[in-house]
Coordinates of C-alpha atoms in Angstrom, one line a residue:
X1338 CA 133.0 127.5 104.8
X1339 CA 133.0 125.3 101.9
X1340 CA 132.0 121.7 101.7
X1341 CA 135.0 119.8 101.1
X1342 CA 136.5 121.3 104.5
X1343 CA 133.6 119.6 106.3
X1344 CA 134.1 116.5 104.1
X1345 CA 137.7 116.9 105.1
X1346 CA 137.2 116.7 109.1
X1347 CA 134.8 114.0 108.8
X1348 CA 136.9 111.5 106.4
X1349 CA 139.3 110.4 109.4
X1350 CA 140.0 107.5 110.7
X1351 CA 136.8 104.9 110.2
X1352 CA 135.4 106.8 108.2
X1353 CA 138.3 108.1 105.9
X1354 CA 137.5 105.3 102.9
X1355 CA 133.4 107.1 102.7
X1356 CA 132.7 108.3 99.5
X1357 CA 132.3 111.7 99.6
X1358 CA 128.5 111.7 98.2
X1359 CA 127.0 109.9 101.5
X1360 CA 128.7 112.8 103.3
X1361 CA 127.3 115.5 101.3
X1362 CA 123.7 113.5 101.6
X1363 CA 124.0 113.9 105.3
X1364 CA 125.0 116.9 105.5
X1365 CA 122.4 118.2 103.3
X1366 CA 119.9 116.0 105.2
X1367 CA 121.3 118.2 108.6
X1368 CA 120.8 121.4 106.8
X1369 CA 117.0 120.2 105.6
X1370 CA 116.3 119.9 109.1
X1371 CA 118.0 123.1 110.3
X1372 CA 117.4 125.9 107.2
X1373 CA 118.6 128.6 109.6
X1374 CA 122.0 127.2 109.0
X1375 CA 123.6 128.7 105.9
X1376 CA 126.5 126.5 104.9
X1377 CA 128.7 129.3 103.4
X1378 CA 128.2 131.1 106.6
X1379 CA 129.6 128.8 108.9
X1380 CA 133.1 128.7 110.6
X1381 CA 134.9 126.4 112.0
X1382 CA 135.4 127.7 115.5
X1383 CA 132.0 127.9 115.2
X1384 CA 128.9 126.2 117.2
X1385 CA 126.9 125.3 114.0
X1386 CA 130.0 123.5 112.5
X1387 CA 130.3 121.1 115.5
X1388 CA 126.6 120.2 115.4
X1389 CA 127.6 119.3 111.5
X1390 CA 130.5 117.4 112.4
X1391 CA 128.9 115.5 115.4
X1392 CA 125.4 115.4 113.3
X1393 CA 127.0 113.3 110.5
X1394 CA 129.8 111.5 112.6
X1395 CA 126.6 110.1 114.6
X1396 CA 124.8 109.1 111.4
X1397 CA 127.6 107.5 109.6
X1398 CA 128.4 105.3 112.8
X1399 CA 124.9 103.8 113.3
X1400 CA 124.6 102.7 109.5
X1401 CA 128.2 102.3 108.8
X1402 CA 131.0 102.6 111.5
X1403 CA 129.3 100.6 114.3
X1404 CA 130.1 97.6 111.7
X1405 CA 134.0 98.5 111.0
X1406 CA 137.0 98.1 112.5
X1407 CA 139.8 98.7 110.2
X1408 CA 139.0 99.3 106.6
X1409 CA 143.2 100.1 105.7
X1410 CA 144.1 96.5 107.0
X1411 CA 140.9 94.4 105.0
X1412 CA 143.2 96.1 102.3
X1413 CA 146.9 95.0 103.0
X1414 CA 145.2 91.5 103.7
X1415 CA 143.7 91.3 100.1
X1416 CA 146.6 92.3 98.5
X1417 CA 148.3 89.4 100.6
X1418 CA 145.1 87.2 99.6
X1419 CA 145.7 88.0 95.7
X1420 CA 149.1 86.3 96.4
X1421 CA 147.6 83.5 98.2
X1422 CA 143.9 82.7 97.6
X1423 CA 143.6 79.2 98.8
X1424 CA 144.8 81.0 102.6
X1425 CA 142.1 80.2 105.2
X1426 CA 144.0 82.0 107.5
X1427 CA 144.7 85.2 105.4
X1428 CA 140.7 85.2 104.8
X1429 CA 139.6 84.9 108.5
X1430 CA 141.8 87.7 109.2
X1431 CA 139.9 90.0 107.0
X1432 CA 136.4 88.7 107.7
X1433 CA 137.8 89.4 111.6
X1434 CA 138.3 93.0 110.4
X1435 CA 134.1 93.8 110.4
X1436 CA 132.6 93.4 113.8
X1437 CA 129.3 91.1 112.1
X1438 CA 131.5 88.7 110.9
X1439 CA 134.0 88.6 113.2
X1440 CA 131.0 87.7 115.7
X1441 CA 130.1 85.0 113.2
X1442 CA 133.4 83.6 112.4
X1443 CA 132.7 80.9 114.9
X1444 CA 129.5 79.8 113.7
X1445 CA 129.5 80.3 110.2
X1446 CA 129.4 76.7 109.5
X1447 CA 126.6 76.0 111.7
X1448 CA 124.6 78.5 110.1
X1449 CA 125.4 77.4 106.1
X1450 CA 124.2 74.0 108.1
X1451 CA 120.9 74.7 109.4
X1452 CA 120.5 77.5 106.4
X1453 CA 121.5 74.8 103.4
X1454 CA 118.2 74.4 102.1
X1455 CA 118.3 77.9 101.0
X1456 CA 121.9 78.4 100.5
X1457 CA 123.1 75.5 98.7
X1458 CA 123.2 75.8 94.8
X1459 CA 120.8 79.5 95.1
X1460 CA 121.1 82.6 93.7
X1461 CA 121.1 85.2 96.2
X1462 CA 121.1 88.9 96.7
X1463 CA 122.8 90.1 99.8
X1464 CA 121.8 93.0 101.2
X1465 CA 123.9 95.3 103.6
X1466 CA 126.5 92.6 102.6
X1467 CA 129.3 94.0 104.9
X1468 CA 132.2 91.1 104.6
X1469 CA 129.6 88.3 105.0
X1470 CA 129.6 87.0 100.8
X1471 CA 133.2 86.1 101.9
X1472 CA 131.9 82.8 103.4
X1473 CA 128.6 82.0 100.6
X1474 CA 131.2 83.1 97.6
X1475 CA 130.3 79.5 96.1
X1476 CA 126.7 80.5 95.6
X1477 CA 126.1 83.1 92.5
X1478 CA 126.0 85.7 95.0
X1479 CA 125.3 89.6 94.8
X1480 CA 125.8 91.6 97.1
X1481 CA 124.3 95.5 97.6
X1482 CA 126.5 98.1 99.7
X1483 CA 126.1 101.7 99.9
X1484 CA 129.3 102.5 99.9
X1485 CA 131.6 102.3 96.8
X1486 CA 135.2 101.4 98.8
X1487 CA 133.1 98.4 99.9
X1488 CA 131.7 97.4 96.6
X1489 CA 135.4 97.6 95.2
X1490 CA 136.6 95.8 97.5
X1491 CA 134.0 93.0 97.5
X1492 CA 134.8 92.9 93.6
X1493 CA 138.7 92.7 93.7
X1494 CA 137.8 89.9 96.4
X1495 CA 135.6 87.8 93.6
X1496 CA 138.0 88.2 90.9
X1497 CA 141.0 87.0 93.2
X1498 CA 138.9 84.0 93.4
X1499 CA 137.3 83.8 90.3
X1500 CA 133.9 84.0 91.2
X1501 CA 130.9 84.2 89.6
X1502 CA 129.7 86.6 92.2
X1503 CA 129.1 90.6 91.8
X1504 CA 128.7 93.6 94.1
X1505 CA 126.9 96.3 93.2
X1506 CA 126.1 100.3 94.7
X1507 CA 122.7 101.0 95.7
X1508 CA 121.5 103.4 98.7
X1509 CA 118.6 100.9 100.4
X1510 CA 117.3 104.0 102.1
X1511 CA 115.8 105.6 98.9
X1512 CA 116.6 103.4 95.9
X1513 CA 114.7 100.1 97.4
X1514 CA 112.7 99.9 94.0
X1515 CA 115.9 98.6 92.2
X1516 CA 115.7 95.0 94.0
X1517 CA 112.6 94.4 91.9
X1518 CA 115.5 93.6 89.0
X1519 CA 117.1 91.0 90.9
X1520 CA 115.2 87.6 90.6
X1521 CA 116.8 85.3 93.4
X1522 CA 116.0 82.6 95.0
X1523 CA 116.9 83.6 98.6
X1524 CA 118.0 87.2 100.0
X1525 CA 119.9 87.9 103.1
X1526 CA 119.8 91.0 105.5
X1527 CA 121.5 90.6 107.9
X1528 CA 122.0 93.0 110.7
X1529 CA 120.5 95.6 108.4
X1530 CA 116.9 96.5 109.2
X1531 CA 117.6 97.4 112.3
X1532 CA 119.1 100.7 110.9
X1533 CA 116.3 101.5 108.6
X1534 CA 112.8 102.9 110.2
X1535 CA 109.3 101.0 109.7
X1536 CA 108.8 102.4 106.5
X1537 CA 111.7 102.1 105.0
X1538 CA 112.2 98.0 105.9
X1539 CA 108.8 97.4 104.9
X1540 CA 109.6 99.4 101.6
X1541 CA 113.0 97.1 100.6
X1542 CA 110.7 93.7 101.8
X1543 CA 108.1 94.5 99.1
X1544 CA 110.5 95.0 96.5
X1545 CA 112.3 92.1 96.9
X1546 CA 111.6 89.2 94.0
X1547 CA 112.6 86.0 96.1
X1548 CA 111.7 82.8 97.8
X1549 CA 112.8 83.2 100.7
X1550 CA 114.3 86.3 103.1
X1551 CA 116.2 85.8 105.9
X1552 CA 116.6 88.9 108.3
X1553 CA 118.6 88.8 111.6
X1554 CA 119.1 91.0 113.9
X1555 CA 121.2 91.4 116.9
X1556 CA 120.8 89.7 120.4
X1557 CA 122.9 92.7 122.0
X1558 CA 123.1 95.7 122.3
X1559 CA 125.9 98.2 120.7
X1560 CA 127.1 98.6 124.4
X1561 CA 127.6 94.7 123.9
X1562 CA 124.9 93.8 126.6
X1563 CA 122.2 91.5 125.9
X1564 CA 118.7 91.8 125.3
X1565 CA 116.5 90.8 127.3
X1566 CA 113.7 90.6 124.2
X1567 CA 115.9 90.2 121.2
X1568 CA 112.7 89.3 118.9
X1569 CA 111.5 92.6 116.7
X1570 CA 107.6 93.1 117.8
X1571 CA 107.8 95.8 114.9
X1572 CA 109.1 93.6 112.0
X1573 CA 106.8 90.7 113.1
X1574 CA 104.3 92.5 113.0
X1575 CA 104.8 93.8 109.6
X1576 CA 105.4 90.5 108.1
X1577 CA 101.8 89.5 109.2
X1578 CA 100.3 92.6 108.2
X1579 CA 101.8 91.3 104.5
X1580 CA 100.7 88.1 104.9
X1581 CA 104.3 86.6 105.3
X1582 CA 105.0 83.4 107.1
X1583 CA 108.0 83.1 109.6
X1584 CA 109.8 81.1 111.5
X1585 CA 112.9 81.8 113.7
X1586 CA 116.2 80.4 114.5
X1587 CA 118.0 82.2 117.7
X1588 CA 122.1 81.6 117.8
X1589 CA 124.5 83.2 120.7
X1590 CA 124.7 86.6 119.0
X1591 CA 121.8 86.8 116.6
X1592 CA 118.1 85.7 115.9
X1593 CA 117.1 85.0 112.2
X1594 CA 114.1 85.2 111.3
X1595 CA 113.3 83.1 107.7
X1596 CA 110.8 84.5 106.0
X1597 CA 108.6 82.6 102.8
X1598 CA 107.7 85.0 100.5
X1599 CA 104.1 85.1 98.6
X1600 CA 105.4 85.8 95.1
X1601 CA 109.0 85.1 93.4
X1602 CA 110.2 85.2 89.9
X1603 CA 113.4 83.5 90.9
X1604 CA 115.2 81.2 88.1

């Protein structure tokens, strides 16, 4: 079987605006742990070709699809936005179209409240940015996706409104070295460590050149139950192993935790 068929029956429905090169990644990252499995020698009626299909539907929804809803309306909305970019209503409906936001909508002004001292006026890299630079577009803002639909879409969104914002393509999961280039004052992850392992979170927190990072993670569970110990043990103790001083802020659906970094280059 070739690639593009298995590219084909994975680009469906949430997953049908992916580019095509996080597909192959994960497939070959399937294949890497499974070299019995010769790609050209699998069928599709076949048992190896459901474990490829299920292997990357699985991966692809806990680092991308959990967070979606429906990519193909965010678009008809920004087409009506381009027509109307003073509508607060136009824009909630498309920040209601990823599930962090949507979960956020409520409080958003809360948080740019308590958050201010570090918002207000900053330069700041978003990581993992999902729809959230939508609501801290009057920041200089930059915001890192993995996935270029998103990035073009985040782009289009800062040119409708004249921005001086930016969104830019970087895989966090290999290519963390690249946030040494950004010199910020503040950086926000939010929701996003929680799909990276140990390693790989402490990997992007060294590499960032900032003041201040502020991580949050979820109080529930993807079944939409809540935790009973929503604080991360792991990523606490990681930031003391550094030498990083915390302190944490703990809302309805998330817990932030705001992190002073040692060393910044920030302007």
């Amino acid at each position: 079987m070739e690639l593009k068929e298995i590219i084909k029956r994975i680009k469906t429905k949430k997953f049908k605006n992916l580019d095509e090169k996080i597909i192959i990644e994960k497939v070959n990252k399937f294949l890497k742990k499974n070299p019995k499995i010769k790609i050209n020698e699998v069928t599709e009626r076949s048992s190896d070709f459901k474990r490829i299909i299920k292997y990357v539907k699985q991966e692809m929804h806990r680092s991308y699809g959990a967070f979606q809803n429906d990519v193909s309306k965010r678009e008809k909305l920004l087409n009506l936005f381009s027509k109307e970019p003073n509508n607060e209503e136009i824009k909630n409906k498309i920040l209601m179209t990823h599930s962090s936001t949507r979960e956020r909508i409520e409080m958003y002004n809360k948080l740019k409240e308590d958050l201010s001292e570090f918002i207000e006026g900053k330069k700041i890299l978003d990581l993992g940015a999902g729809l959230n630079p939508l609501e801290f577009d009057d920041n200089m803002i930059t915001a890192i996706e993995f996935n270029q639909n998103d990035v073009d879409f985040l782009n289009e969104y800062f040119k409708i409104q004249k921005k001086k914002c930016r969104a830019e393509l970087i895989d966090l999961t290999k290519d963390w070295s690249k946030l040494k280039e950004f010199k910020v004052d503040t950086v926000l992850a939010w929701k996003l460590f929680d799909l990276f392992d140990f390693k790989t979170t402490e990997n992007i927190v060294k590499s960032l050149n900032a003041k201040t990072l502020i991580a949050s993670f979820s109080t529930k569970t993807l079944g939409n139950r809540r935790m009973n110990s929503p604080r991360r043990a792991g990523f606490q103790k990681m930031l003391r192993r550094l030498g990083l001083e915390f302190t944490t802020r703990t809302y309805e659906n998330e817990i932030f935790y705001i992190v002073k970094m040692r060393k910044s280059s920030a302007v």
